[in-house]
Amino acid sequence: MTQTATTPAQAMEAKMDDKPMVYVNGAMLPKSQAGINVFDHGLLYGDGVFEGIRVYRGRIFKLEQHLDRLYECAGRIRLDLAKHVTRDQMTQIMRRCIEANEITEGYIRLVVTRGVGTLGLNPFHCPEPGVVCIADQISLYTPEMYENGMRVVVAERPRIPVECLDPRIKSLNYLNNILAKVEAIDAGCLECIMLNTDGRVAEGSGDNIFVVKDGELHTPPVTEGLLEGITRRFVIRDLAPMAGVSVNERTIELSEVMDADEIFLTGSAAEMIAVTKIGKTEEDAHVIGSGKEGPITKQLRTKFRQVVTGDNVPED
Ligand code: PMP
């Protein structure tokens, strides 16, 4: 007997496959049909920039800062984004995606590619940038890891030097980070500490790093080769002052990380999470502080949750 009709399970699977609706260059398409042109330099060369943004209570957390970074990063790769898509239009694209997918708590991935061009590297043969916006869910770590902290490794691969490709540019070239993350996965954990080529602490593969010592926060300055995270800035400008904790942006040696009272990571996707062990195995890992989420990390994480679950989720 030949089977022509789809089973209910197949129909369900196809339907699930079609969510979220994705914005691709002006069209709102079901997931299964959301694709880009193979001549897009975003695909051919990783030529483009992107943002990862949280949605809390239907509002776009730190929207203006994400737009600032997106347009600045586009400028730094010589892409005049505002000429093609205004900030208001970009905001509307995000809001349309949130609405189409009925997202109140979620995550937006906003991607700007160089656009369709020829097979050579020359970016100026791509007349129109591509814009893709996905509003969906993300969960990087387990609830248990948020409660108890997690183990990380120190990646052997350094962060790409500022003079080669400034990590402040959130570009579509993420292989440096991905291969560092693979080092973590190979060691049975999910994140790593990346050093710069001078051997000092830079950041995680997808998060910024903070060290707590004697009641104060320390985090490397962007000149050390790291993405200027918006969550990092939220900690520095808002959460730490709210908690009466001072912050020092200064160079940090790996030995200081090992000797920290507490360590935590920040990122839009990760939010805030404690690092409680550093090493390639659970058994031999170096324990940070008490081995649990420390009091300052907990206090800041509580404040973070208060803001993002509150009535006035900031879109500044
Ligand atoms: N560093 C890297 C390398 C990142 O990719 C990210 C974002 N995932 C961060 C830091 C954190 O930045 P933000 O707080 O803006 O998400």
PDB file of N, CA and C in Angstrom, residues 74-107:
ATOM      1  N   ALA A  74      28.426  47.752  12.085  1.00  0.00           N
ATOM      2  CA  ALA A  74      28.256  47.798  10.627  1.00  0.00           C
ATOM      3  C   ALA A  74      29.214  48.842  10.055  1.00  0.00           C
ATOM      4  N   GLY A  75      29.267  50.004  10.682  1.00  0.00           N
ATOM      5  CA  GLY A  75      30.183  51.063  10.228  1.00  0.00           C
ATOM      6  C   GLY A  75      31.628  50.606  10.243  1.00  0.00           C
ATOM      7  N   ARG A  76      31.976  49.821  11.276  1.00  0.00           N
ATOM      8  CA  ARG A  76      33.374  49.396  11.393  1.00  0.00           C
ATOM      9  C   ARG A  76      33.758  48.354  10.357  1.00  0.00           C
ATOM     10  N   ILE A  77      32.746  47.700   9.742  1.00  0.00           N
ATOM     11  CA  ILE A  77      33.091  46.816   8.609  1.00  0.00           C
ATOM     12  C   ILE A  77      32.772  47.518   7.277  1.00  0.00           C
ATOM     13  N   ARG A  78      32.660  48.845   7.345  1.00  0.00           N
ATOM     14  CA  ARG A  78      32.419  49.678   6.148  1.00  0.00           C
ATOM     15  C   ARG A  78      31.087  49.362   5.478  1.00  0.00           C
ATOM     16  N   LEU A  79      30.068  49.142   6.318  1.00  0.00           N
ATOM     17  CA  LEU A  79      28.726  48.928   5.788  1.00  0.00           C
ATOM     18  C   LEU A  79      27.853  50.043   6.339  1.00  0.00           C
ATOM     19  N   ASP A  80      27.338  50.876   5.440  1.00  0.00           N
ATOM     20  CA  ASP A  80      26.521  52.008   5.868  1.00  0.00           C
ATOM     21  C   ASP A  80      25.069  51.543   6.000  1.00  0.00           C
ATOM     22  N   LEU A  81      24.775  50.964   7.155  1.00  0.00           N
ATOM     23  CA  LEU A  81      23.476  50.314   7.349  1.00  0.00           C
ATOM     24  C   LEU A  81      22.322  51.314   7.323  1.00  0.00           C
ATOM     25  N   ALA A  82      22.530  52.472   7.947  1.00  0.00           N
ATOM     26  CA  ALA A  82      21.444  53.467   8.049  1.00  0.00           C
ATOM     27  C   ALA A  82      20.971  53.938   6.672  1.00  0.00           C
ATOM     28  N   LYS A  83      21.862  53.835   5.681  1.00  0.00           N
ATOM     29  CA  LYS A  83      21.499  54.229   4.318  1.00  0.00           C
ATOM     30  C   LYS A  83      20.414  53.294   3.756  1.00  0.00           C
ATOM     31  N   HIS A  84      20.380  52.071   4.254  1.00  0.00           N
ATOM     32  CA  HIS A  84      19.447  51.065   3.730  1.00  0.00           C
ATOM     33  C   HIS A  84      18.274  50.791   4.664  1.00  0.00           C
ATOM     34  N   VAL A  85      18.569  50.745   5.965  1.00  0.00           N
ATOM     35  CA  VAL A  85      17.532  50.433   6.959  1.00  0.00           C
ATOM     36  C   VAL A  85      17.714  51.387   8.140  1.00  0.00           C
ATOM     37  N   THR A  86      16.704  52.181   8.434  1.00  0.00           N
ATOM     38  CA  THR A  86      16.834  53.118   9.558  1.00  0.00           C
ATOM     39  C   THR A  86      16.665  52.355  10.879  1.00  0.00           C
ATOM     40  N   ARG A  87      17.052  53.003  11.968  1.00  0.00           N
ATOM     41  CA  ARG A  87      16.886  52.388  13.293  1.00  0.00           C
ATOM     42  C   ARG A  87      15.418  52.108  13.577  1.00  0.00           C
ATOM     43  N   ASP A  88      14.564  53.035  13.144  1.00  0.00           N
ATOM     44  CA  ASP A  88      13.127  52.837  13.367  1.00  0.00           C
ATOM     45  C   ASP A  88      12.620  51.620  12.606  1.00  0.00           C
ATOM     46  N   GLN A  89      13.069  51.502  11.372  1.00  0.00           N
ATOM     47  CA  GLN A  89      12.657  50.331  10.573  1.00  0.00           C
ATOM     48  C   GLN A  89      13.172  49.039  11.217  1.00  0.00           C
ATOM     49  N   MET A  90      14.402  49.081  11.711  1.00  0.00           N
ATOM     50  CA  MET A  90      14.984  47.891  12.343  1.00  0.00           C
ATOM     51  C   MET A  90      14.174  47.518  13.591  1.00  0.00           C
ATOM     52  N   THR A  91      13.769  48.545  14.336  1.00  0.00           N
ATOM     53  CA  THR A  91      12.960  48.298  15.536  1.00  0.00           C
ATOM     54  C   THR A  91      11.623  47.671  15.141  1.00  0.00           C
ATOM     55  N   GLN A  92      11.029  48.200  14.077  1.00  0.00           N
ATOM     56  CA  GLN A  92       9.740  47.655  13.617  1.00  0.00           C
ATOM     57  C   GLN A  92       9.872  46.196  13.201  1.00  0.00           C
ATOM     58  N   ILE A  93      10.983  45.876  12.559  1.00  0.00           N
ATOM     59  CA  ILE A  93      11.221  44.477  12.140  1.00  0.00           C
ATOM     60  C   ILE A  93      11.225  43.572  13.381  1.00  0.00           C
ATOM     61  N   MET A  94      11.918  44.021  14.417  1.00  0.00           N
ATOM     62  CA  MET A  94      11.985  43.208  15.645  1.00  0.00           C
ATOM     63  C   MET A  94      10.606  43.071  16.284  1.00  0.00           C
ATOM     64  N   ARG A  95       9.886  44.189  16.345  1.00  0.00           N
ATOM     65  CA  ARG A  95       8.561  44.135  16.987  1.00  0.00           C
ATOM     66  C   ARG A  95       7.607  43.247  16.185  1.00  0.00           C
ATOM     67  N   ARG A  96       7.721  43.294  14.868  1.00  0.00           N
ATOM     68  CA  ARG A  96       6.877  42.416  14.034  1.00  0.00           C
ATOM     69  C   ARG A  96       7.169  40.944  14.333  1.00  0.00           C
ATOM     70  N   CYS A  97       8.432  40.621  14.507  1.00  0.00           N
ATOM     71  CA  CYS A  97       8.806  39.216  14.779  1.00  0.00           C
ATOM     72  C   CYS A  97       8.302  38.772  16.146  1.00  0.00           C
ATOM     73  N   ILE A  98       8.368  39.680  17.125  1.00  0.00           N
ATOM     74  CA  ILE A  98       7.880  39.360  18.468  1.00  0.00           C
ATOM     75  C   ILE A  98       6.388  39.076  18.400  1.00  0.00           C
ATOM     76  N   GLU A  99       5.707  39.954  17.667  1.00  0.00           N
ATOM     77  CA  GLU A  99       4.251  39.847  17.564  1.00  0.00           C
ATOM     78  C   GLU A  99       3.839  38.588  16.805  1.00  0.00           C
ATOM     79  N   ALA A 100       4.471  38.368  15.659  1.00  0.00           N
ATOM     80  CA  ALA A 100       4.110  37.218  14.813  1.00  0.00           C
ATOM     81  C   ALA A 100       4.266  35.907  15.571  1.00  0.00           C
ATOM     82  N   ASN A 101       5.186  35.896  16.529  1.00  0.00           N
ATOM     83  CA  ASN A 101       5.453  34.647  17.249  1.00  0.00           C
ATOM     84  C   ASN A 101       4.956  34.676  18.696  1.00  0.00           C
ATOM     85  N   GLU A 102       4.181  35.711  19.004  1.00  0.00           N
ATOM     86  CA  GLU A 102       3.560  35.872  20.319  1.00  0.00           C
ATOM     87  C   GLU A 102       4.569  35.666  21.450  1.00  0.00           C
ATOM     88  N   ILE A 103       5.689  36.378  21.332  1.00  0.00           N
ATOM     89  CA  ILE A 103       6.752  36.218  22.323  1.00  0.00           C
ATOM     90  C   ILE A 103       6.630  37.278  23.404  1.00  0.00           C
ATOM     91  N   THR A 104       6.577  36.842  24.644  1.00  0.00           N
ATOM     92  CA  THR A 104       6.667  37.814  25.729  1.00  0.00           C
ATOM     93  C   THR A 104       8.019  37.651  26.439  1.00  0.00           C
ATOM     94  N   GLU A 105       8.471  36.400  26.557  1.00  0.00           N
ATOM     95  CA  GLU A 105       9.801  36.133  27.097  1.00  0.00           C
ATOM     96  C   GLU A 105      10.561  35.380  26.014  1.00  0.00           C
ATOM     97  N   GLY A 106      11.670  35.922  25.554  1.00  0.00           N
ATOM     98  CA  GLY A 106      12.384  35.229  24.477  1.00  0.00           C
ATOM     99  C   GLY A 106      13.662  35.934  24.082  1.00  0.00           C
ATOM    100  N   TYR A 107      14.071  35.647  22.887  1.00  0.00           N
ATOM    101  CA  TYR A 107      15.391  36.088  22.417  1.00  0.00           C
ATOM    102  C   TYR A 107      15.303  36.445  20.941  1.00  0.00           C
TER     103      TYR A 107
END
